[in-house]
Amino acid sequence: MRKSFLTYVFAAVSLSVSAQVVTQDFESGSRHAEELNCWQFYGTQINGGGNSINDQWACRSQQMNDMPSVATPHQLISPWVDMTSGNLTFLSRLTALNGGGKYMDVYLLDENGGSTLILEHTYTTASTQSFSIPVSVTGLHQVRWDFYGSGGNTRGIVDDISIPGTYASDPTNNPGQIGNCAAVQPVVDSDNDGVEDDIDEYPNDASKAYNNYYPGEGNFGTLAYEDLWPSQGDYDFNDLVVDYNFNEISNANNQIVEIEAVLYVRAVGGSYDNGFAIAFDELTSSNIQAVNGQVLSGNLFVTNSNGTEGGQNIAVVPVFNSAENVINRVGGSMYNTIPLNGTGVSDTVYLTIELTSPVNTVGLAPYNPFLVKNQVRGNEIHLPDMAPTDLVDNSVFGTQDDATNPSSSKYYKTANNLPWAIDVPASFEYPIEGADIIDAYLKFADWAQSSGALYNDWYNNNSPTYRDNSKIY
């Protein structure tokens, strides 16, 4: 049985109207033109003259003389709208009021085919009435008007529709051009930084948007050091072996706001007690707001309040003052360099470097990492041709096997261009204790002496002409 009350809505409290609305006044005068705009008409037309409400045109139904149980009601369906909370408003009247009851129902339709009744109206007059229906849903919806009744020749009219939200239909995907368009998924940008949530790595933080990993997300590179510099020593490159992954976090403008580092000590193959730090040649201490995650004790590094090392013109971030503070030995003087000994496990260092303000570049990862030899702060060992920091002991350069020449920007190389530190963009299988890297990796010397021009695959080519597996851990 049809309910006898005049109007029922699902919310009793009026909501504020959204600043963005989808409107329809039918003043195009063309049903087909509106179908091309994704409005659907089933048993309804755009009519003018005596069938209008405001101006010249409105939407008019066919005769409202079939109840829903008998036939499909005459319908008007809006385009898809990315709805916001507000009021759905429109005008409606009848051409006349005769025969049996005359009714109008309004539904919200969702993407899953569901419908929600938001207005159930019984006409008691043919005169124009103004409707304002509070709508609290959000997301993609359509609005459907149903006109029906019993007996007589009454027709329903609707005009001046305003739907809270933004237009979200695709007129180019309109099969048969009858208005049944596909929905356009709304752009969701929760933090309003201009980057859509589906590509924003930090959708709820407007200061961050993208992750930029090196050597890749979930992948690790390796830094390996020979700590007997300035002597070439046993040249086994396992005195300190550190795996790394860096992530430069950038904002919507692709400016870097934070650096994250994951560091893991895989081997300590010497007797020296070495520290480890990273210099950022393109930053100063003032560029850094705070450093978190360092493993520091003692007085090897004297740090500023923001975690950078004091007395430096560039930003230097100490990571650990001693490898002993992050590794867990299983016995013996060597750590993970003698195959028959037990395997130790290191604590993973998670380093976070927050920048004071966004910058365009912080240099190329892994930046300028260096070993501090045996707790003597001035004894720094860097990657080849990477400059030392302000606290280095310059008197060591040019002694023993070191052929550093600052005037030609040559650092930490022998006369034959052999280095004391290497950066491998993969997890490196380092030599066993006492095995010269030149004997373990047979193309290493050619690669190093050519400054990287030859045999770039020296570390990952498994051919017996490239490596001696008996000398690799």
CSV table of C-alpha atoms in Angstrom, one decimal:
chain,number,residue,atom,x,y,z
A,1,MET,CA,0.0,0.0,0.0
A,2,ARG,CA,1.2,3.5,-0.9
A,3,LYS,CA,2.2,5.5,2.1
A,4,SER,CA,-0.1,8.5,2.7
A,5,PHE,CA,2.3,11.0,4.0
A,6,LEU,CA,3.5,13.7,1.6
A,7,THR,CA,7.3,13.7,1.8
A,8,TYR,CA,9.8,11.4,3.5
A,9,VAL,CA,13.6,12.0,3.4
A,10,PHE,CA,16.3,10.0,5.0
A,11,ALA,CA,17.9,12.8,6.9
A,12,ALA,CA,16.2,15.5,9.0
A,13,VAL,CA,19.0,18.0,9.4
A,14,SER,CA,19.6,20.4,6.5
A,15,LEU,CA,23.2,20.3,5.2
A,16,SER,CA,25.1,23.1,3.7
A,17,VAL,CA,25.2,23.2,-0.1
A,18,SER,CA,28.6,22.3,-1.7
A,19,ALA,CA,30.4,25.0,-3.5
A,20,GLN,CA,30.7,22.6,-6.5
A,21,VAL,CA,27.4,21.5,-8.0
A,22,VAL,CA,26.2,19.8,-11.2
A,23,THR,CA,23.2,21.6,-12.5
A,24,GLN,CA,20.5,21.0,-15.2
A,25,ASP,CA,17.9,23.5,-16.4
A,26,PHE,CA,17.1,21.8,-19.8
A,27,GLU,CA,17.5,25.1,-21.6
A,28,SER,CA,19.3,23.3,-24.5
A,29,GLY,CA,15.8,22.2,-25.5
A,30,SER,CA,17.3,19.0,-26.9
A,31,ARG,CA,17.0,15.6,-25.3
A,32,HIS,CA,19.7,14.3,-27.5
A,33,ALA,CA,22.1,17.1,-26.6
A,34,GLU,CA,21.6,16.2,-22.9
A,35,GLU,CA,22.0,12.5,-23.6
A,36,LEU,CA,25.4,13.4,-25.1
A,37,ASN,CA,26.1,15.0,-21.7
A,38,CYS,CA,25.2,11.7,-20.0
A,39,TRP,CA,21.6,12.4,-18.9
A,40,GLN,CA,19.3,9.5,-19.4
A,41,PHE,CA,15.6,9.8,-20.4
A,42,TYR,CA,13.2,6.8,-20.1
A,43,GLY,CA,9.6,7.7,-20.7
A,44,THR,CA,10.6,11.4,-20.3
A,45,GLN,CA,11.3,14.2,-22.7
A,46,ILE,CA,12.4,17.8,-22.8
A,47,ASN,CA,9.4,20.0,-23.4
A,48,GLY,CA,8.7,23.7,-23.5
A,49,GLY,CA,5.7,26.0,-23.6
A,50,GLY,CA,3.1,25.1,-21.0
A,51,ASN,CA,5.3,22.2,-19.8
A,52,SER,CA,8.1,24.4,-18.4
A,53,ILE,CA,8.6,25.8,-14.9
A,54,ASN,CA,11.3,28.4,-15.2
A,55,ASP,CA,12.4,29.9,-18.6
A,56,GLN,CA,11.4,27.9,-21.7
A,57,TRP,CA,12.2,24.2,-21.1
A,58,ALA,CA,11.9,21.4,-18.5
A,59,CYS,CA,11.8,17.6,-18.3
A,60,ARG,CA,8.3,16.1,-18.6
A,61,SER,CA,7.3,12.5,-18.0
A,62,GLN,CA,4.7,10.5,-20.0
A,63,GLN,CA,1.3,9.9,-18.4
A,64,MET,CA,1.7,8.8,-14.7
A,65,ASN,CA,-0.9,6.1,-14.9
A,66,ASP,CA,1.1,2.9,-14.3
A,67,MET,CA,2.1,1.9,-10.8
A,68,PRO,CA,5.7,0.4,-10.4
A,69,SER,CA,4.3,-3.1,-9.9
A,70,VAL,CA,2.7,-2.8,-13.4
A,71,ALA,CA,5.4,-1.1,-15.5
A,72,THR,CA,8.7,0.7,-15.1
A,73,PRO,CA,8.1,4.2,-14.0
A,74,HIS,CA,9.1,7.1,-16.2
A,75,GLN,CA,12.6,8.1,-15.2
A,76,LEU,CA,15.2,10.8,-15.5
A,77,ILE,CA,18.8,9.7,-14.5
A,78,SER,CA,21.6,12.2,-13.9
A,79,PRO,CA,25.2,11.7,-15.0
A,80,TRP,CA,27.7,10.2,-12.6
A,81,VAL,CA,28.6,12.8,-9.9
A,82,ASP,CA,31.5,12.6,-7.4
A,83,MET,CA,29.1,13.7,-4.7
A,84,THR,CA,29.9,15.8,-1.6
A,85,SER,CA,27.7,16.4,1.4
A,86,GLY,CA,25.1,19.1,0.6
A,87,ASN,CA,21.5,19.5,-0.6
A,88,LEU,CA,20.0,18.1,-3.7
A,89,THR,CA,17.6,20.7,-5.0
A,90,PHE,CA,15.1,20.9,-7.8
A,91,LEU,CA,11.6,22.1,-8.8
A,92,SER,CA,8.7,19.9,-9.7
A,93,ARG,CA,5.0,20.2,-10.6
A,94,LEU,CA,2.3,18.3,-12.4
A,95,THR,CA,0.5,19.2,-15.6
A,96,ALA,CA,-2.7,18.4,-13.8
A,97,LEU,CA,-3.9,16.3,-10.8
A,98,ASN,CA,-6.5,13.8,-11.9
A,99,GLY,CA,-7.1,10.1,-11.7
A,100,GLY,CA,-5.6,8.1,-8.8
A,101,GLY,CA,-2.5,8.9,-6.8
A,102,LYS,CA,0.5,10.6,-8.3
A,103,TYR,CA,4.0,9.9,-7.0
A,104,MET,CA,7.7,10.9,-7.4
A,105,ASP,CA,10.5,8.9,-5.8
A,106,VAL,CA,14.2,10.0,-5.9
A,107,TYR,CA,17.0,7.5,-5.6
A,108,LEU,CA,20.8,7.6,-5.3
A,109,LEU,CA,22.4,5.0,-7.5
A,110,ASP,CA,25.9,3.7,-6.7
A,111,GLU,CA,28.6,2.0,-8.8
A,112,ASN,CA,27.7,-1.5,-7.5
A,113,GLY,CA,24.1,-1.3,-8.9
A,114,GLY,CA,22.6,-0.4,-5.5
A,115,SER,CA,20.0,2.2,-4.9
A,116,THR,CA,19.0,4.3,-1.9
A,117,LEU,CA,15.6,6.0,-1.6
A,118,ILE,CA,16.1,9.6,-0.5
A,119,LEU,CA,12.7,11.1,-1.3
A,120,GLU,CA,9.2,9.5,-1.4
A,121,HIS,CA,6.7,12.1,-2.4
A,122,THR,CA,2.9,12.1,-2.9
A,123,TYR,CA,1.6,15.0,-5.0
A,124,THR,CA,-1.4,16.7,-3.5
A,125,THR,CA,-1.2,19.7,-5.8
A,126,ALA,CA,-0.3,20.3,-9.4
A,127,SER,CA,1.5,23.6,-8.5
A,128,THR,CA,5.3,24.0,-8.5
A,129,GLN,CA,7.0,22.8,-5.4
A,130,SER,CA,10.6,23.4,-4.3
A,131,PHE,CA,12.6,20.4,-3.0
A,132,SER,CA,15.8,20.4,-0.9
A,133,ILE,CA,17.0,17.0,0.1
A,134,PRO,CA,20.0,16.7,2.5
A,135,VAL,CA,22.5,14.3,1.1
A,136,SER,CA,25.4,13.0,3.2
A,137,VAL,CA,27.0,10.5,0.9
A,138,THR,CA,30.3,11.0,-0.9
A,139,GLY,CA,31.8,9.4,-3.9
A,140,LEU,CA,30.3,8.3,-7.3
A,141,HIS,CA,26.5,8.4,-7.5
A,142,GLN,CA,23.8,9.1,-9.9
A,143,VAL,CA,20.4,10.6,-9.1
A,144,ARG,CA,17.2,9.0,-10.5
A,145,TRP,CA,13.7,10.5,-10.5
A,146,ASP,CA,10.8,8.1,-10.9
A,147,PHE,CA,7.3,9.4,-11.9
A,148,TYR,CA,4.3,7.1,-11.6
A,149,GLY,CA,0.7,6.8,-10.5
A,150,SER,CA,-2.7,5.4,-11.5
A,151,GLY,CA,-5.4,6.6,-13.8
A,152,GLY,CA,-5.8,10.0,-15.5
A,153,ASN,CA,-3.5,11.8,-17.9
A,154,THR,CA,-1.2,13.6,-15.4
A,155,ARG,CA,2.4,14.2,-16.3
A,156,GLY,CA,5.3,15.0,-14.0
A,157,ILE,CA,7.7,17.9,-14.6
A,158,VAL,CA,11.1,18.6,-13.0
A,159,ASP,CA,13.5,21.5,-13.6
A,160,ASP,CA,16.4,23.5,-12.1
A,161,ILE,CA,18.3,20.6,-10.7
A,162,SER,CA,21.3,21.1,-8.5
A,163,ILE,CA,23.4,18.1,-7.3
A,164,PRO,CA,26.2,18.7,-4.8
A,165,GLY,CA,29.5,17.4,-6.2
A,166,THR,CA,31.5,17.4,-9.4
A,167,TYR,CA,30.7,16.0,-12.8
A,168,ALA,CA,32.2,12.5,-13.1
A,169,SER,CA,30.8,10.9,-16.3
A,170,ASP,CA,32.8,10.2,-19.5
A,171,PRO,CA,30.8,11.4,-22.5
A,172,THR,CA,33.3,9.6,-24.8
A,173,ASN,CA,32.2,6.3,-23.3
A,174,ASN,CA,28.5,6.6,-24.1
A,175,PRO,CA,27.2,3.5,-25.8
A,176,GLY,CA,24.4,4.3,-28.3
A,177,GLN,CA,24.6,8.0,-27.2
A,178,ILE,CA,21.6,7.5,-24.9
A,179,GLY,CA,23.3,9.0,-21.8
A,180,ASN,CA,24.4,5.7,-20.2
A,181,CYS,CA,28.0,6.9,-19.8
A,182,ALA,CA,30.8,5.3,-17.9
A,183,ALA,CA,31.9,6.8,-14.6
A,184,VAL,CA,35.2,8.6,-14.4
A,185,GLN,CA,36.9,7.6,-11.2
A,186,PRO,CA,37.4,10.7,-9.1
A,187,VAL,CA,40.8,12.1,-8.3
A,188,VAL,CA,41.5,11.5,-4.6
A,189,ASP,CA,44.2,13.7,-3.1
A,190,SER,CA,43.7,13.4,0.7
A,191,ASP,CA,46.6,15.7,1.6
A,192,ASN,CA,45.8,18.3,-1.2
A,193,ASP,CA,49.4,18.3,-2.4
A,194,GLY,CA,48.4,18.0,-6.0
A,195,VAL,CA,49.5,14.3,-6.2
A,196,GLU,CA,46.7,11.8,-6.5
A,197,ASP,CA,46.5,9.2,-3.7
A,198,ASP,CA,47.1,6.3,-6.0
A,199,ILE,CA,50.6,7.5,-6.9
A,200,ASP,CA,51.3,9.4,-3.7
A,201,GLU,CA,53.5,7.3,-1.4
A,202,TYR,CA,52.5,9.6,1.5
A,203,PRO,CA,48.8,10.4,0.7
A,204,ASN,CA,48.2,11.9,4.2
A,205,ASP,CA,51.4,14.0,4.4
A,206,ALA,CA,51.4,17.1,2.1
A,207,SER,CA,55.2,17.5,2.7
A,208,LYS,CA,56.0,14.1,1.0
A,209,ALA,CA,54.9,12.4,-2.2
A,210,TYR,CA,57.5,10.1,-3.7
A,211,ASN,CA,60.1,7.5,-2.8
A,212,ASN,CA,63.3,7.4,-4.8
A,213,TYR,CA,65.3,4.3,-3.9
A,214,TYR,CA,68.9,3.5,-4.7
A,215,PRO,CA,69.9,1.0,-6.0
A,216,GLY,CA,66.2,0.1,-6.0
A,217,GLU,CA,63.3,-0.7,-3.7
A,218,GLY,CA,64.2,-3.7,-1.7
A,219,ASN,CA,67.6,-3.9,-3.3
A,220,PHE,CA,71.0,-3.3,-1.7
A,221,GLY,CA,74.4,-2.1,-2.8
A,222,THR,CA,77.6,-2.8,-1.0
A,223,LEU,CA,80.5,-0.7,0.3
A,224,ALA,CA,83.7,-2.6,1.0
A,225,TYR,CA,86.8,-1.2,2.6
A,226,GLU,CA,90.5,-2.1,2.9
A,227,ASP,CA,91.5,-0.4,6.2
A,228,LEU,CA,95.3,-0.6,6.0
A,229,TRP,CA,95.5,2.7,4.0
A,230,PRO,CA,97.9,4.3,3.1
A,231,SER,CA,99.4,0.8,2.8
A,232,GLN,CA,97.8,-1.5,0.2
A,233,GLY,CA,97.9,-4.2,2.8
A,234,ASP,CA,96.4,-7.7,2.2
A,235,TYR,CA,93.9,-6.0,-0.1
A,236,ASP,CA,91.0,-8.4,0.7
A,237,PHE,CA,88.4,-5.6,0.9
A,238,ASN,CA,86.6,-7.2,3.9
A,239,ASP,CA,87.8,-5.1,6.7
A,240,LEU,CA,84.4,-3.3,6.7
A,241,VAL,CA,81.6,-4.5,4.4
A,242,VAL,CA,78.3,-2.5,4.6
A,243,ASP,CA,75.2,-3.2,2.6
A,244,TYR,CA,73.1,-0.1,2.0
A,245,ASN,CA,69.8,1.1,0.6
A,246,PHE,CA,69.0,4.8,0.3
A,247,ASN,CA,65.6,6.5,-0.2
A,248,GLU,CA,65.4,10.1,-1.1
A,249,ILE,CA,61.9,11.2,-0.2
A,250,SER,CA,60.6,14.0,-2.4
A,251,ASN,CA,57.6,16.3,-2.3
A,252,ALA,CA,55.0,17.1,-5.0
A,253,ASN,CA,57.6,19.4,-6.7
A,254,ASN,CA,60.2,16.6,-6.8
A,255,GLN,CA,62.3,18.4,-4.2
A,256,ILE,CA,64.0,16.2,-1.6
A,257,VAL,CA,62.7,16.6,2.0
A,258,GLU,CA,64.2,13.6,3.7
A,259,ILE,CA,66.8,10.8,3.2
A,260,GLU,CA,66.3,7.3,4.7
A,261,ALA,CA,69.1,4.8,4.8
A,262,VAL,CA,69.1,1.1,5.7
A,263,LEU,CA,72.6,0.0,6.6
A,264,TYR,CA,73.8,-3.5,7.5
A,265,VAL,CA,77.3,-4.6,8.4
A,266,ARG,CA,78.1,-7.9,6.7
A,267,ALA,CA,81.7,-8.3,7.5
A,268,VAL,CA,84.5,-7.0,9.8
A,269,GLY,CA,87.7,-8.7,8.6
A,270,GLY,CA,90.3,-6.7,10.5
A,271,SER,CA,91.5,-6.0,14.0
A,272,TYR,CA,91.0,-2.2,13.8
A,273,ASP,CA,88.0,-0.6,15.6
A,274,ASN,CA,86.6,1.4,12.7
A,275,GLY,CA,83.8,4.1,12.6
A,276,PHE,CA,81.6,4.9,9.7
A,277,ALA,CA,80.1,8.1,8.4
A,278,ILE,CA,78.5,9.7,5.3
A,279,ALA,CA,79.5,13.0,3.9
A,280,PHE,CA,77.0,15.0,1.8
A,281,ASP,CA,79.2,17.1,-0.4
A,282,GLU,CA,76.2,19.2,-1.7
A,283,LEU,CA,74.7,20.0,1.7
A,284,THR,CA,75.8,21.9,4.8
A,285,SER,CA,74.8,21.3,8.3
A,286,SER,CA,72.2,24.0,8.1
A,287,ASN,CA,70.4,22.0,5.5
A,288,ILE,CA,69.7,19.3,8.0
A,289,GLN,CA,67.0,19.6,10.6
A,290,ALA,CA,67.6,16.3,12.5
A,291,VAL,CA,69.3,12.9,12.2
A,292,ASN,CA,67.8,9.9,13.8
A,293,GLY,CA,68.9,6.3,14.1
A,294,GLN,CA,72.7,6.8,14.7
A,295,VAL,CA,74.6,4.4,16.9
A,296,LEU,CA,77.1,6.6,18.6
A,297,SER,CA,79.0,6.4,21.9
A,298,GLY,CA,82.4,7.7,23.0
A,299,ASN,CA,84.0,10.8,21.5
A,300,LEU,CA,85.2,9.7,18.0
A,301,PHE,CA,82.5,12.0,16.4
A,302,VAL,CA,81.6,15.3,18.0
A,303,THR,CA,78.1,16.1,16.8
A,304,ASN,CA,75.9,19.2,16.6
A,305,SER,CA,72.4,19.3,18.0
A,306,ASN,CA,71.0,18.2,14.7
A,307,GLY,CA,73.1,15.1,14.5
A,308,THR,CA,75.7,16.3,12.0
A,309,GLU,CA,79.4,16.4,12.8
A,310,GLY,CA,80.8,19.6,14.1
A,311,GLY,CA,83.6,21.5,12.5
A,312,GLN,CA,82.6,20.7,8.9
A,313,ASN,CA,81.8,23.0,6.0
A,314,ILE,CA,79.7,20.2,4.4
A,315,ALA,CA,77.1,18.0,6.1
A,316,VAL,CA,78.7,15.0,7.6
A,317,VAL,CA,76.5,12.4,9.3
A,318,PRO,CA,78.2,9.9,11.6
A,319,VAL,CA,76.5,6.5,11.4
A,320,PHE,CA,78.3,4.5,14.1
A,321,ASN,CA,81.5,5.2,16.0
A,322,SER,CA,82.4,1.5,16.1
A,323,ALA,CA,81.3,-1.5,14.0
A,324,GLU,CA,81.5,-3.4,17.3
A,325,ASN,CA,78.3,-1.6,18.5
A,326,VAL,CA,76.2,-3.0,15.6
A,327,ILE,CA,77.6,-6.5,15.0
A,328,ASN,CA,77.0,-9.6,17.1
A,329,ARG,CA,80.1,-11.8,17.0
A,330,VAL,CA,79.9,-15.6,17.4
A,331,GLY,CA,83.5,-15.9,18.4
A,332,GLY,CA,86.9,-15.3,16.9
A,333,SER,CA,88.7,-12.1,15.9
A,334,MET,CA,87.2,-11.9,12.4
A,335,TYR,CA,83.5,-11.4,11.7
A,336,ASN,CA,82.0,-13.3,8.7
A,337,THR,CA,85.3,-13.5,6.7
A,338,ILE,CA,86.4,-17.1,7.5
A,339,PRO,CA,84.1,-19.7,5.9
A,340,LEU,CA,84.5,-22.4,8.5
A,341,ASN,CA,83.8,-20.0,11.4
A,342,GLY,CA,80.3,-19.2,12.6
A,343,THR,CA,78.2,-16.6,10.9
A,344,GLY,CA,77.3,-13.5,12.9
A,345,VAL,CA,74.3,-11.2,12.5
A,346,SER,CA,74.4,-7.4,12.5
A,347,ASP,CA,71.9,-5.0,13.9
A,348,THR,CA,70.3,-3.1,11.0
A,349,VAL,CA,70.8,0.6,11.2
A,350,TYR,CA,67.8,2.7,10.1
A,351,LEU,CA,69.0,6.2,9.5
A,352,THR,CA,66.6,9.1,8.9
A,353,ILE,CA,67.9,12.5,7.8
A,354,GLU,CA,65.3,15.2,7.9
A,355,LEU,CA,66.1,18.3,5.8
A,356,THR,CA,65.4,21.8,7.1
A,357,SER,CA,63.7,22.8,3.8
A,358,PRO,CA,63.2,21.0,0.4
A,359,VAL,CA,66.3,21.0,-1.9
A,360,ASN,CA,66.6,20.0,-5.5
A,361,THR,CA,69.5,17.6,-5.0
A,362,VAL,CA,71.6,16.0,-2.2
A,363,GLY,CA,74.1,14.4,-4.5
A,364,LEU,CA,74.2,10.9,-6.0
A,365,ALA,CA,73.8,7.9,-3.7
A,366,PRO,CA,75.7,6.5,-1.9
A,367,TYR,CA,77.0,10.0,-1.6
A,368,ASN,CA,80.5,10.2,0.1
A,369,PRO,CA,80.6,7.4,2.7
A,370,PHE,CA,83.9,6.8,4.5
A,371,LEU,CA,85.5,4.7,7.2
A,372,VAL,CA,87.3,6.3,10.1
A,373,LYS,CA,90.3,4.0,10.8
A,374,ASN,CA,90.9,2.6,14.3
A,375,GLN,CA,89.3,5.5,16.2
A,376,VAL,CA,91.7,8.1,14.8
A,377,ARG,CA,89.4,10.8,13.5
A,378,GLY,CA,91.8,12.2,11.0
A,379,ASN,CA,92.3,8.8,9.2
A,380,GLU,CA,89.5,8.8,6.7
A,381,ILE,CA,89.2,6.2,3.9
A,382,HIS,CA,86.9,7.2,1.1
A,383,LEU,CA,85.8,5.9,-2.3
A,384,PRO,CA,88.3,6.7,-5.1
A,385,ASP,CA,88.4,10.3,-6.1
A,386,MET,CA,86.0,11.3,-3.3
A,387,ALA,CA,87.3,14.2,-1.3
A,388,PRO,CA,87.9,13.9,2.4
A,389,THR,CA,86.2,16.1,5.0
A,390,ASP,CA,87.6,19.1,6.8
A,391,LEU,CA,88.8,16.9,9.7
A,392,VAL,CA,91.1,14.6,7.7
A,393,ASP,CA,94.8,14.4,8.5
A,394,ASN,CA,96.3,15.7,5.3
A,395,SER,CA,99.8,14.6,6.3
A,396,VAL,CA,98.9,11.0,5.5
A,397,PHE,CA,98.3,11.6,1.8
A,398,GLY,CA,101.1,10.6,-0.5
A,399,THR,CA,102.7,8.3,2.0
A,400,GLN,CA,103.4,4.5,1.5
A,401,ASP,CA,101.1,3.3,-1.4
A,402,ASP,CA,98.8,6.3,-1.5
A,403,ALA,CA,99.2,8.5,-4.6
A,404,THR,CA,96.5,11.1,-3.7
A,405,ASN,CA,97.0,14.4,-5.5
A,406,PRO,CA,94.4,17.0,-4.5
A,407,SER,CA,95.5,19.4,-7.3
A,408,SER,CA,94.2,16.9,-9.8
A,409,SER,CA,91.3,15.7,-7.7
A,410,LYS,CA,92.9,12.3,-7.3
A,411,TYR,CA,92.1,10.8,-3.9
A,412,TYR,CA,92.6,7.4,-2.3
A,413,LYS,CA,94.3,5.6,-5.2
A,414,THR,CA,97.6,4.0,-5.7
A,415,ALA,CA,99.9,5.0,-8.5
A,416,ASN,CA,98.2,2.3,-10.5
A,417,ASN,CA,94.7,3.7,-9.7
A,418,LEU,CA,93.8,0.9,-7.2
A,419,PRO,CA,91.4,2.1,-4.5
A,420,TRP,CA,90.9,1.4,-0.8
A,421,ALA,CA,87.1,1.4,-1.0
A,422,ILE,CA,84.6,0.2,-3.6
A,423,ASP,CA,80.9,0.8,-4.2
A,424,VAL,CA,79.1,-2.1,-5.8
A,425,PRO,CA,75.5,-1.5,-6.9
A,426,ALA,CA,74.4,-5.0,-5.7
A,427,SER,CA,75.0,-7.2,-2.7
A,428,PHE,CA,78.7,-8.0,-3.2
A,429,GLU,CA,80.3,-11.4,-2.5
A,430,TYR,CA,83.5,-10.1,-0.9
A,431,PRO,CA,86.8,-12.1,-0.7
A,432,ILE,CA,87.6,-14.4,2.2
A,433,GLU,CA,90.1,-13.4,4.9
A,434,GLY,CA,93.5,-12.7,3.4
A,435,ALA,CA,92.5,-13.2,-0.2
A,436,ASP,CA,93.6,-10.4,-2.4
A,437,ILE,CA,90.6,-9.1,-4.4
A,438,ILE,CA,92.7,-9.1,-7.5
A,439,ASP,CA,93.1,-12.9,-7.1
A,440,ALA,CA,89.4,-13.4,-6.2
A,441,TYR,CA,88.0,-11.2,-9.0
A,442,LEU,CA,90.2,-11.6,-12.0
A,443,LYS,CA,89.1,-8.5,-13.8
A,444,PHE,CA,89.1,-6.2,-10.8
A,445,ALA,CA,92.5,-4.7,-11.5
A,446,ASP,CA,91.7,-4.0,-15.1
A,447,TRP,CA,88.5,-2.3,-14.1
A,448,ALA,CA,90.1,-0.2,-11.4
A,449,GLN,CA,93.2,0.8,-13.4
A,450,SER,CA,91.0,1.9,-16.3
A,451,SER,CA,88.9,4.0,-13.9
A,452,GLY,CA,85.9,1.9,-14.6
A,453,ALA,CA,86.1,2.0,-18.4
A,454,LEU,CA,86.8,-1.8,-18.7
A,455,TYR,CA,85.0,-4.8,-17.3
A,456,ASN,CA,82.1,-3.1,-15.6
A,457,ASP,CA,80.7,-6.6,-14.9
A,458,TRP,CA,83.8,-7.7,-12.9
A,459,TYR,CA,81.8,-8.3,-9.8
A,460,ASN,CA,78.7,-10.1,-11.2
A,461,ASN,CA,80.1,-12.2,-14.1
A,462,ASN,CA,80.3,-15.8,-12.8
A,463,SER,CA,82.6,-17.0,-15.6
A,464,PRO,CA,85.8,-18.7,-14.3
A,465,THR,CA,87.7,-16.2,-16.3
A,466,TYR,CA,86.3,-13.5,-14.0
A,467,ARG,CA,86.4,-15.1,-10.6
A,468,ASP,CA,88.0,-17.6,-8.3
A,469,ASN,CA,85.2,-18.9,-6.1
A,470,SER,CA,87.6,-20.5,-3.7
A,471,LYS,CA,88.7,-17.0,-2.6
A,472,ILE,CA,85.2,-15.6,-2.2
A,473,TYR,CA,83.2,-15.7,1.0
